[in-house]
Structure formats: C-alpha cells, structure tokens
Coordinates of C-alpha atoms and ligand atoms in Angstrom, one line a residue:
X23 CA 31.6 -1.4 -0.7
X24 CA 28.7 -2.6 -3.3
X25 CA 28.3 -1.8 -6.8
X26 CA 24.8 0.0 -7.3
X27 CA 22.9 -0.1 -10.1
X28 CA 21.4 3.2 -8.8
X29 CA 22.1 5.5 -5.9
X30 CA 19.9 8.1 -4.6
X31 CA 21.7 11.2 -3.2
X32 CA 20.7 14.8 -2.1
X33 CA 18.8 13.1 1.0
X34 CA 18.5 15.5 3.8
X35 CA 17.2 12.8 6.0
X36 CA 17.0 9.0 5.9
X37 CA 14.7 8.0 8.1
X38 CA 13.8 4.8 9.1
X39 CA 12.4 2.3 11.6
X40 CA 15.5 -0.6 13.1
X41 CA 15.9 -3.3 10.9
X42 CA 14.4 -6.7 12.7
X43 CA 11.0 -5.3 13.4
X44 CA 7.7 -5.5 13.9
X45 CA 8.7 -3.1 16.8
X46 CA 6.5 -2.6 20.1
X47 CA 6.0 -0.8 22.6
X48 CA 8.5 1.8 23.4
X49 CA 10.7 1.1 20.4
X50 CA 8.2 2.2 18.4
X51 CA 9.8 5.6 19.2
X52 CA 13.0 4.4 18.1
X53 CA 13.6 6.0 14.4
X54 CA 16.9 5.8 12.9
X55 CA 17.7 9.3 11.3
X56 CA 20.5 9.6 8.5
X57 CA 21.3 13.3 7.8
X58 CA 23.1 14.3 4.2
X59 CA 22.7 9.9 3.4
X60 CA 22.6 8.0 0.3
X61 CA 21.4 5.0 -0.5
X62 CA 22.6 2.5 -2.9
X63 CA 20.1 0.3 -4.8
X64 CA 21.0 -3.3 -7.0
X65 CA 18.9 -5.5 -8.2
X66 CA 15.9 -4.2 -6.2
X67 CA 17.4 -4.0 -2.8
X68 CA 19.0 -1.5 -1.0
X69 CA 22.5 -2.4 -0.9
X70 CA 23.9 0.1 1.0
X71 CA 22.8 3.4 3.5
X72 CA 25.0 6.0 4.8
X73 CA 26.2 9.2 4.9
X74 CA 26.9 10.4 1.2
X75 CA 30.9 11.3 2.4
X76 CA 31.0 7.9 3.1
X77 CA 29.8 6.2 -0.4
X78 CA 33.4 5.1 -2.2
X79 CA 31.5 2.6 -4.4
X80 CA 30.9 2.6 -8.0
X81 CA 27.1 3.5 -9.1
X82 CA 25.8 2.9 -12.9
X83 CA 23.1 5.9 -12.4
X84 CA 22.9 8.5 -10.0
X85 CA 19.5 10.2 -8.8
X86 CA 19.5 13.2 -7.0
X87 CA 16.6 14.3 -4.8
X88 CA 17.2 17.7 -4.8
X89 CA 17.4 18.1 -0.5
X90 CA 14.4 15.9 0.5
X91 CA 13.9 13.5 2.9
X92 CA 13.3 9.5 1.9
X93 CA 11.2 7.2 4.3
X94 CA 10.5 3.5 3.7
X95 CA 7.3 3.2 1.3
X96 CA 4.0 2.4 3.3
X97 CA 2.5 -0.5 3.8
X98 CA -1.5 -0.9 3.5
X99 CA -2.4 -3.7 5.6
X100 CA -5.6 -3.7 5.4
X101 CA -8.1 -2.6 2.5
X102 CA -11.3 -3.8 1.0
X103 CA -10.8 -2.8 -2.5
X104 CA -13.0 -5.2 -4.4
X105 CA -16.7 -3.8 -4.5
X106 CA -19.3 -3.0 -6.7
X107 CA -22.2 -0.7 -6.1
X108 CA -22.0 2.2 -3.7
X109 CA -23.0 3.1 0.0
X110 CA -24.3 6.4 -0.5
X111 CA -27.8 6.1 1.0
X112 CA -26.1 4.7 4.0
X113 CA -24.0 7.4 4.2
X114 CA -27.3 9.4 4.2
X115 CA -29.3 7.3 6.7
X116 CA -26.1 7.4 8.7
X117 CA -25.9 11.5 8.5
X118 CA -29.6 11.6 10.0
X119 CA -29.0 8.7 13.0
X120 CA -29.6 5.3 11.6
X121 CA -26.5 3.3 13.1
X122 CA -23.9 1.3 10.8
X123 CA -24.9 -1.7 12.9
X124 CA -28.5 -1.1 12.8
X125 CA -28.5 -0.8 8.7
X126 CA -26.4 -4.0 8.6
X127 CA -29.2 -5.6 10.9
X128 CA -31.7 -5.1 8.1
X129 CA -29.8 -6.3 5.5
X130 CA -28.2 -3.2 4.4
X131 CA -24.4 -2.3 4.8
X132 CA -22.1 -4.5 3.8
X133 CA -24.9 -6.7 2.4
X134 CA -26.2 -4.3 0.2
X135 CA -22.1 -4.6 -1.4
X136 CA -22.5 -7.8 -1.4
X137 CA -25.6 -7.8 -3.6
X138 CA -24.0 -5.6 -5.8
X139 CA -20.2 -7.1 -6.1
X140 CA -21.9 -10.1 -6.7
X141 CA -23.5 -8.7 -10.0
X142 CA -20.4 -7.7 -11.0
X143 CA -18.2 -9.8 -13.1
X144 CA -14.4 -10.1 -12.5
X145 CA -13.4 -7.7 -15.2
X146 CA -16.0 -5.3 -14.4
X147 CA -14.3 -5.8 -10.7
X148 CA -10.9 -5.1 -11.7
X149 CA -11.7 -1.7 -13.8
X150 CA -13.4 -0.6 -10.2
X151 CA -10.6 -1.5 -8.1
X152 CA -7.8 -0.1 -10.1
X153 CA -8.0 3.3 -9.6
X154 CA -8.5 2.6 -5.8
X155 CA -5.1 0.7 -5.6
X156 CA -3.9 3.5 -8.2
X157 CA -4.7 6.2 -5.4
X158 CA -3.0 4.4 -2.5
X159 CA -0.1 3.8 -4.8
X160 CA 0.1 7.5 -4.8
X161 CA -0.3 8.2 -1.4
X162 CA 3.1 6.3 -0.8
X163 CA 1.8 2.7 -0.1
X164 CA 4.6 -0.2 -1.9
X165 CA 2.7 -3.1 -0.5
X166 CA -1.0 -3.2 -0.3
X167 CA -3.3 -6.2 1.4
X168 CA -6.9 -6.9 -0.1
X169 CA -9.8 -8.6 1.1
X170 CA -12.2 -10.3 -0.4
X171 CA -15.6 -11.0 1.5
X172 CA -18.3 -8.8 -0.3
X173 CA -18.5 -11.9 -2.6
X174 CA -20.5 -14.2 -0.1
X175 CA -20.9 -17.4 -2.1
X176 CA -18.1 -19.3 -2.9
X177 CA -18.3 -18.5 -6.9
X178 CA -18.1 -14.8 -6.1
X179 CA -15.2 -15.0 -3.2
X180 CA -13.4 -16.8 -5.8
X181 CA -14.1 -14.1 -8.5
X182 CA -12.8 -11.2 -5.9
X183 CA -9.7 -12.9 -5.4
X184 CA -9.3 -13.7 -9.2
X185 CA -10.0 -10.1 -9.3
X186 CA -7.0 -9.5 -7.4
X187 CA -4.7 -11.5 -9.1
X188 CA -5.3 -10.1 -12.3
X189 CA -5.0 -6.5 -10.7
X190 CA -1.4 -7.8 -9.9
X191 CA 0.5 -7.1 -13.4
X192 CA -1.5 -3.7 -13.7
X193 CA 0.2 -2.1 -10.8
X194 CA 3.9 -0.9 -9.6
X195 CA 2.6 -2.5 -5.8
X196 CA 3.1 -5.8 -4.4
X197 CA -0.9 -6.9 -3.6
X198 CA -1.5 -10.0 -0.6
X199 CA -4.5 -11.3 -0.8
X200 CA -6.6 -12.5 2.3
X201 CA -9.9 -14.4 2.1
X202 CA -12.5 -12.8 4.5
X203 CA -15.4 -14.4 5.4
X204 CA -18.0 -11.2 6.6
X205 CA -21.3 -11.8 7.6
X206 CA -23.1 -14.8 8.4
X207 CA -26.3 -15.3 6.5
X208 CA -29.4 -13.4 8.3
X209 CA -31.4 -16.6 8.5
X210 CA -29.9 -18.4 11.7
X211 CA -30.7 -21.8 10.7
X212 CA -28.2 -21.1 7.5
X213 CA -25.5 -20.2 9.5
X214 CA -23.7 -24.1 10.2
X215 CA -24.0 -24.7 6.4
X216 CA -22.2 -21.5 5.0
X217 CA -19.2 -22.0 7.9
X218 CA -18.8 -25.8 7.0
X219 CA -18.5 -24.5 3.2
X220 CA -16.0 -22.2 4.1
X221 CA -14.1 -24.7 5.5
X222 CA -14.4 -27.5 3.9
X223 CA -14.6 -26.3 0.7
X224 CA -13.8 -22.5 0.2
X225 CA -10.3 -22.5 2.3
X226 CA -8.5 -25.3 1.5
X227 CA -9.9 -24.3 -2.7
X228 CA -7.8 -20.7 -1.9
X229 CA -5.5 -22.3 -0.6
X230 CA -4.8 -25.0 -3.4
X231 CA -4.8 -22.3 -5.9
X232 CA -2.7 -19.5 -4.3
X233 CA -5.6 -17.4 -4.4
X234 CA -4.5 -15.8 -0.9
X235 CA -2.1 -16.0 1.8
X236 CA -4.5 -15.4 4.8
X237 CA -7.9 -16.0 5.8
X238 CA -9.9 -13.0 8.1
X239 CA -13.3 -12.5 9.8
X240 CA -15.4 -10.7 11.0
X241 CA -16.2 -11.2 14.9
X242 CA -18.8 -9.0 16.3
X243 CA -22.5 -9.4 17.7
X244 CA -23.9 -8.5 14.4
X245 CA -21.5 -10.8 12.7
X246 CA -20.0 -14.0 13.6
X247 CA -18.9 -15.2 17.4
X248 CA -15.8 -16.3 18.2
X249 CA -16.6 -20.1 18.6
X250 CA -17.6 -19.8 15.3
X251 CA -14.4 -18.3 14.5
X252 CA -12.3 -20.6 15.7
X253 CA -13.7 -23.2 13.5
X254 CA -12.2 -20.8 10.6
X255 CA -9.0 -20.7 12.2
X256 CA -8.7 -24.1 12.4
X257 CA -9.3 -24.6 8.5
X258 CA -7.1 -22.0 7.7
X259 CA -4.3 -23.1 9.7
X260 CA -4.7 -26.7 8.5
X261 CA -3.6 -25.9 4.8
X262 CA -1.4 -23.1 5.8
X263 CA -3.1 -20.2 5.6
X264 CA -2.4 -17.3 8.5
X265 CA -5.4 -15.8 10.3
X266 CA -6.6 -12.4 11.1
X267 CA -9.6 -11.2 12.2
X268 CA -11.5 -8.0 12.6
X269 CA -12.0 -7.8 16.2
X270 CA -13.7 -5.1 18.8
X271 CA -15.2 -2.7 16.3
X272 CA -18.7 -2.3 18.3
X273 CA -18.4 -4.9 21.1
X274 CA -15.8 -6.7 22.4
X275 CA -17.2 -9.9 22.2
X276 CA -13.8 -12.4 22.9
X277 CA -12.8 -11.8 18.6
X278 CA -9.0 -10.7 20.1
X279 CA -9.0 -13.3 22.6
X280 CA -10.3 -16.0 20.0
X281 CA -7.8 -14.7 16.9
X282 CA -4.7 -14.5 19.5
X283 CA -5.2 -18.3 20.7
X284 CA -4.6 -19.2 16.9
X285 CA -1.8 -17.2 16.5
X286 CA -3.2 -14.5 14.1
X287 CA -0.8 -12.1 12.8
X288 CA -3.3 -9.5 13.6
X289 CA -6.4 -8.1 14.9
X290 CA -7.9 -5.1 13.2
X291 CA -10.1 -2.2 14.8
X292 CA -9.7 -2.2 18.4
X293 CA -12.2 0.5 18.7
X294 CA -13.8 -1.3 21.9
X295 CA -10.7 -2.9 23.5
X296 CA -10.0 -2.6 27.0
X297 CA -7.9 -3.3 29.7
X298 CA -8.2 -7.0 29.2
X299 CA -7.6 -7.1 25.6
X300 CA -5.0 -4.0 25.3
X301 CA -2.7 -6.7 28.1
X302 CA -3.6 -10.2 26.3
X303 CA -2.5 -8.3 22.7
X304 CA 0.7 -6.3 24.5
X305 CA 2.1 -10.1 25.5
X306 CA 1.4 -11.6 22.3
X307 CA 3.2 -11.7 18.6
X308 CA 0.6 -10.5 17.1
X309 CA -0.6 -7.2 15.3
X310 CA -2.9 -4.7 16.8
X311 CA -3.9 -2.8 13.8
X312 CA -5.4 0.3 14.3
X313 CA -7.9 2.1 11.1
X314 CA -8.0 5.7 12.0
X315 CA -10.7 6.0 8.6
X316 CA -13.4 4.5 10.8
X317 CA -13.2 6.3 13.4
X318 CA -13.2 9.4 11.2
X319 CA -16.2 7.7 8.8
X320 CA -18.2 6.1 11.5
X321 CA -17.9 8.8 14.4
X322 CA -17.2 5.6 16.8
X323 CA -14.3 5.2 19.8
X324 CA -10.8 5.7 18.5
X325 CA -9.4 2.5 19.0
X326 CA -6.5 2.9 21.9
X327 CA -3.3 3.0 20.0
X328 CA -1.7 4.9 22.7
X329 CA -2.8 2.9 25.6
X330 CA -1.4 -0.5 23.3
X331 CA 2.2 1.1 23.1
X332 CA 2.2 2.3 26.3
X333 CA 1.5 -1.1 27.5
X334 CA 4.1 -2.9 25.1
X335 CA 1.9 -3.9 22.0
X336 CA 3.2 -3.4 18.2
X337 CA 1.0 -1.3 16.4
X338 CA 0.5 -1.0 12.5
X339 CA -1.7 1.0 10.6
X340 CA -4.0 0.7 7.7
X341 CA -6.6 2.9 5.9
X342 CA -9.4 -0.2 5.9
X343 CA -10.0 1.1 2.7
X344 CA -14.1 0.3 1.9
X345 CA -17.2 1.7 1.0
X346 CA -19.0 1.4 4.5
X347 CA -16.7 2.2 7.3
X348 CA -14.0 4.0 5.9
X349 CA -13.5 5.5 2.2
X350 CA -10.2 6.5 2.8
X351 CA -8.1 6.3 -0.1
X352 CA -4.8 7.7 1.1
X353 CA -2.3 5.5 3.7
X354 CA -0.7 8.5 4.6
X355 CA -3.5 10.2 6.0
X356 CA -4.1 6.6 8.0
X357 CA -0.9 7.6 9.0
X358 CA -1.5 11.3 10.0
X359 CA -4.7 10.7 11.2
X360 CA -3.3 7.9 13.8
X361 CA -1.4 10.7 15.2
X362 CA -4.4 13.1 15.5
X363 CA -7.6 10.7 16.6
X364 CA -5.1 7.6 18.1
X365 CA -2.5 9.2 20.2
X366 CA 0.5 8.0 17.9
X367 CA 3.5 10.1 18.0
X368 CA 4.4 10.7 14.5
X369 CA 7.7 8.1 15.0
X370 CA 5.7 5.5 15.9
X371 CA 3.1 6.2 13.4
X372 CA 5.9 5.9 10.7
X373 CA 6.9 2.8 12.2
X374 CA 3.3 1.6 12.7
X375 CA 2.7 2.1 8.8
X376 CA 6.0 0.7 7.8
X377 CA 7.8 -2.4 9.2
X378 CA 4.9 -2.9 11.6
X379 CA 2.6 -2.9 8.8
X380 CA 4.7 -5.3 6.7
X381 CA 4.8 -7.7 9.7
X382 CA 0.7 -7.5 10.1
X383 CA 1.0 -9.3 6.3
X384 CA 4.0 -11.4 7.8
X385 CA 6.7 -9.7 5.6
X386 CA 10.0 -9.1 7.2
X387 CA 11.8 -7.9 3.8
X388 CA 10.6 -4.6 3.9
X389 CA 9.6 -1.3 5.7
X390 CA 12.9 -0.5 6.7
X391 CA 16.3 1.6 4.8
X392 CA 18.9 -1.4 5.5
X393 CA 20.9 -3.4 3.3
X394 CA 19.0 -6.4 2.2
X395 CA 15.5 -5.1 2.1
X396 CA 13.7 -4.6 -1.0
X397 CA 14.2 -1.3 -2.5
X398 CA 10.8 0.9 -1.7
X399 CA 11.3 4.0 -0.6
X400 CA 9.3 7.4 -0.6
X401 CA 10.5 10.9 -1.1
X402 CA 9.0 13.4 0.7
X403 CA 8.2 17.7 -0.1
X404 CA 10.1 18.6 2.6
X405 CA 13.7 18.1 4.3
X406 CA 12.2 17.1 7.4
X407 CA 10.5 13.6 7.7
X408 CA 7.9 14.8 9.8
X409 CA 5.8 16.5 6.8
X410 CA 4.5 12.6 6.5
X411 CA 2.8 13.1 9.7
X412 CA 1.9 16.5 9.5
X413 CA 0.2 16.7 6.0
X414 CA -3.5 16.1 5.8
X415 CA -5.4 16.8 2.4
X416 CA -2.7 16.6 -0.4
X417 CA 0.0 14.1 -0.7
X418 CA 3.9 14.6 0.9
X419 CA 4.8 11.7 -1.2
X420 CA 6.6 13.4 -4.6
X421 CA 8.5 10.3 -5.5
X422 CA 8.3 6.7 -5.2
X423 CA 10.6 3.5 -5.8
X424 CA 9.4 0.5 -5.4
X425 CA 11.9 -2.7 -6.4
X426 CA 14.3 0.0 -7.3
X427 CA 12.2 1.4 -9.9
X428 CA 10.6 4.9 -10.0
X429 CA 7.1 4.8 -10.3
X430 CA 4.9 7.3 -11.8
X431 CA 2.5 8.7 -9.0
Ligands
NIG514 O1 -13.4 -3.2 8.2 N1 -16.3 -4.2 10.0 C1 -16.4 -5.0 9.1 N2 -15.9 -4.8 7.8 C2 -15.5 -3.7 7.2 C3 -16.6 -2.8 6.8 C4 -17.1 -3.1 5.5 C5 -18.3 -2.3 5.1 O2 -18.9 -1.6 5.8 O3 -18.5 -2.5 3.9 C6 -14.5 -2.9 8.1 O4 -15.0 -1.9 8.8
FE515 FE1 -11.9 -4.1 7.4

C-alpha cells in the first residue's frame, strides 16, 4: 500500500473510463464505477483507487468530499481561444439567412478575426484569452488544446502561439498548442506561395522553438483541398509534428480520407461524414472528434457520433471553442450536449471527453482514475455521475484537482 500525500474520501462514486484507452466502439460504454472509493494522491498522481474499507495506507492530509461523486477532469481538445475582435454582425447576418460559408466567401468570417487578431499584440491577446481558458477551467476541463490560425502571416501565427505560451504560467490547466493553418488567401494565384511558407518556413520555425506539438487545417471547399493538405502533412511530419485536420464541416471533400493517410490523431467536425468516411475512420487509430457547439451555433448536421461508435470508431469531444462557429465556453456542456444533438450515451460521452479526448492530443497519462495517471479529477453536485451529463446551464463541477492540487474554480 502507498503513502499519499493526499487522499480524497467521502466518494459516492468513482467513476471512470479503463485505463489503456482511447476506447472505441462499444467499449466506449464500458465505465468503471467505484461505490464508497477513495483515492490516494502523491506527487501528482493517483497512487492508489479503491474502496475506502480497503485503504490501510498512511495519508499526510485527508480531504473529504462530503458524499459526491469524482470523475476524471475533462479534456478540451479542441478550442480557438486566441482572437481579437468579435463576430457579432455575423451572428446577425446569420440570424436573417446569410450562410457561415457564404460570409467567409466575401471575406468575412474567420477573416474578419483575422483582421482583427492581427491588430492585436501578444499581450493584448493574452488578457483576451484568459478569461476564456479561465471559464473552461471551471467547467471541469484539466487539459485544454489551442489553435492558432486567426494570425494568417507568419509574424502573427507566431504571436498567437507566443500568446499561448505565456498564457501557460497564468493557469491551473495543462495548454497544447497546435499550429492551424485556416484559409487560403482569397486571391487564387496567392495560394502556392502562402502553403510553400507554411512549410518551408512557418512549420519547421514552430517546430524548432516548441511553439506547438501539432499542426491542423482546415479542408473544405471554401478552404483548402486536400492535395493541398497533404503537402502540410508532409512538413509537419518531417520535423515531428502530429497532424489533425478539420474535416467534413460543409462538404466532404476527401479532408478525412487525406488526414487519415498521414496518420492524424484526429479529424474534427464530421458534420458531413458518411458511410465512406464513418468505415475508413472506424478502422483507423485515429480520432473522430465530434463539436456539439456548432451544430448548436451554426444550425448545421450533427455530426454522426452514434453512427461512428456503432461502427467501431473512438470518439472524443470538444467545445471548438471560437467566435464563429461555436462560442461555447463550457466542456461540459460539449459533453451534455453530445448526448442530446449526437446520440452519445452519457458513458460514452464521459469517455469521449476524457481519455478519448486526451488521446485526440496524443496523451495517454490522463483521463482515467488508475494508479499512475496524473492526479485531475472533478467533483461533482451530486452522488450520481450522471449529473455531468444531465446538467445544461450551470456547472456540476464543485471541485477540481488538477496535479493533485485544488484549484479555485
Ligand atoms: O472549427 N471551421 C473552421 N474553423 C473553425 C471556425 C472558426 C471561425 O468561424 O472563426 C471551426 O469551426
Ligand atoms: Fe475548430
């Protein structure tokens, strides 16, 4: 038996997804549920999960939760926290039947961030972002991806991620950084020149410096294509970067296909995947992430997160956190709302936002209660896990640890 530096007690349920994930298909349904548990905590880990009768071990400092139940802490795996400027007259335009992709084709959307982020210097870009990252903190997340890409020239991706680096120390969550290259430039002869500068010159720079651990883009008719895509892969992959890729928002146009040749460790959206693509993804390692906030925002397709498990995928979730398609700033209404608009049972949405999440940013040391994984954990307002699912409007989170630490929400 370990000694703990903390143990949490008074859990009415532990509940978590099987260590060894990202889980698919069926075992997605496949929660592990701990009634009366505790859970012992040193140096940031969880040392130890049980039943409390069965806890002999000596603990410095004992918390106890007072009857509630304790879930991993979420995982955001996919968020676009770095923007300046605001989308409200979209949001209007959009409210009297001017399409997203329509506004984009004119140079609004997520050009018009671009214009604006680009005006913005990196401290003005981390005051913006902070309470963002502040408000998914609270809404349970430990672990939180964001994406450049409303910077558009290299001096301005650079500054987003340099945004996010200095966010880092501000905050209790772990933040992964991916480079995302957007939109092409309108004027077609430009296009070539600003995809050889990403790749010569932007990816291996991020790269070099650490700036980010992945590299995403966005593959649609109004965007790039996938051939062009693949030249991004390639770059990315050549100094070690993963890949992901936004794939099947409006059109599926080959972006899953493309991303899933190279390996990516996910695809995002999904809203227009069919047969085809749900098959290719379910036999693949990769990540179909699902982002419930756009289908809310946007009124478009829910993307087919019941069809994927049935047919054997893994599934995360993420709130795709942005000014233009989804200004959701809670994970755990990703969460619920993947049960409500994607056909999630609430186990698999846990799952789906936890160790399924963690492995869409290639993490495999969290998202899970089990000895050896890093010490985030959530406690709910209720005794029964469920409430996570169930909740919409107000946060069930009431505590959070993240490293073993108690956080202020
Ligand atoms: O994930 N689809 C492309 N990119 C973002 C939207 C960004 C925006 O509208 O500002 C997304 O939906
Ligand atoms: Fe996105």
């Amino acid at each position: 038996m370990p000694d703990a530096d903390l143990l949490l007690t008074g859990i009415s349920q532990a509940v978590t997804p099987r260590p060894g994930g990202p889980h698919r298909g069926r075992a997605m349904s496949d929660l592990e549920l701990i009634p009366d548990a505790a859970i012992a905590i040193a140096a940031g880990r969880i040392a130890w999960v049980g039943s409390r009768s069965d806890w002999h071990g000596a603990a410095e400092w004992e918390i106890d939760v007072a009857g509630r139940a304790v879930i991993p802490a979420l995982v955001d795996p996919h968020t676009h926290l770095i923007w300046a400027g605001d989308r409200f007259a979209d949001f209007e335009a959009r409210t009297q039947g001017v399409a997203y992709e329509e506004i984009l084709a004119r140079g609004g959307g997520i050009r018009s961030s671009i214009r604006s982020t680009a005006a913005a210097g990196v401290e003005a870009l981390v005051a913006l972002a902070l309470p963002r990252v502040q408000a998914l903190v609270a809404s349970g997340a430990g672990t939180i991806e964001i994406k450049s890409g409303y910077g558009y020239t290299a001096d301005a991706e650079l500054a987003s991620l340099e945004a996010i680096a200095a966010l880092r120390p501000l905050v209790a969550a772990d933040l992964h950084s991916t480079l995302l290259i957007h939109v092409p430039p309108l004027e077609a002869a430009m296009r070539g020149d600003y995809l050889a500068m990403a790749c010569d010159r932007l990816v291996p720079q991020v790269a070099e410096r650490g700036l980010a651990t992945a590299v995403d883009i966005f593959i649609e008719r109004e965007a790039w294509q996938p051939e062009e895509a693949n030249h991004l892969f390639d770059a990315a992959r050549s100094v070690g970067l993963a890949v992901k890729a936004h794939v099947d928002q409006f059109h599926a146009i080959g972006g899953l296909e493309a991303a899933v040749a190279h390996g990516a460790l996910s695809v995002d959206h999904l809203e227009t995947s069919g047969p085809d693509q749900i098959a290719l993804l379910a036999g693949s390692s990769t990540i179909g992430t699902i982002l419930p906030g756009v289908t809310l925002h946007l009124g478009i397709a829910a993307a087919p997160g019941r069809e994927l498990i049935d047919a054997g995928a893994a599934v995360a979730i993420a709130t795709d956190c942005n000014p233009g398609s989804s200004p959701l700033f809670s994970t755990q209404q990703a969460l619920a709302l993947a049960v409500r608009l994607n056909g999630l049972r609430p186990a698999e949405a846990l799952i789906a936002a936890t160790c399924n999440a963690a492995a869409a940013l290639g993490l495999g040391d969290r998202g899970a209660i089990a000895a050896g994984q890093r010490a985030d954990l959530a406690v709910l307002d209720d005794a029964d896990w469920r409430t996570v699912a169930w909740t919409l409007g107000r946060s069930p989170i009431t505590r959070l640890f993240l490293g073993g630490k108690e956080i202020s929400l």
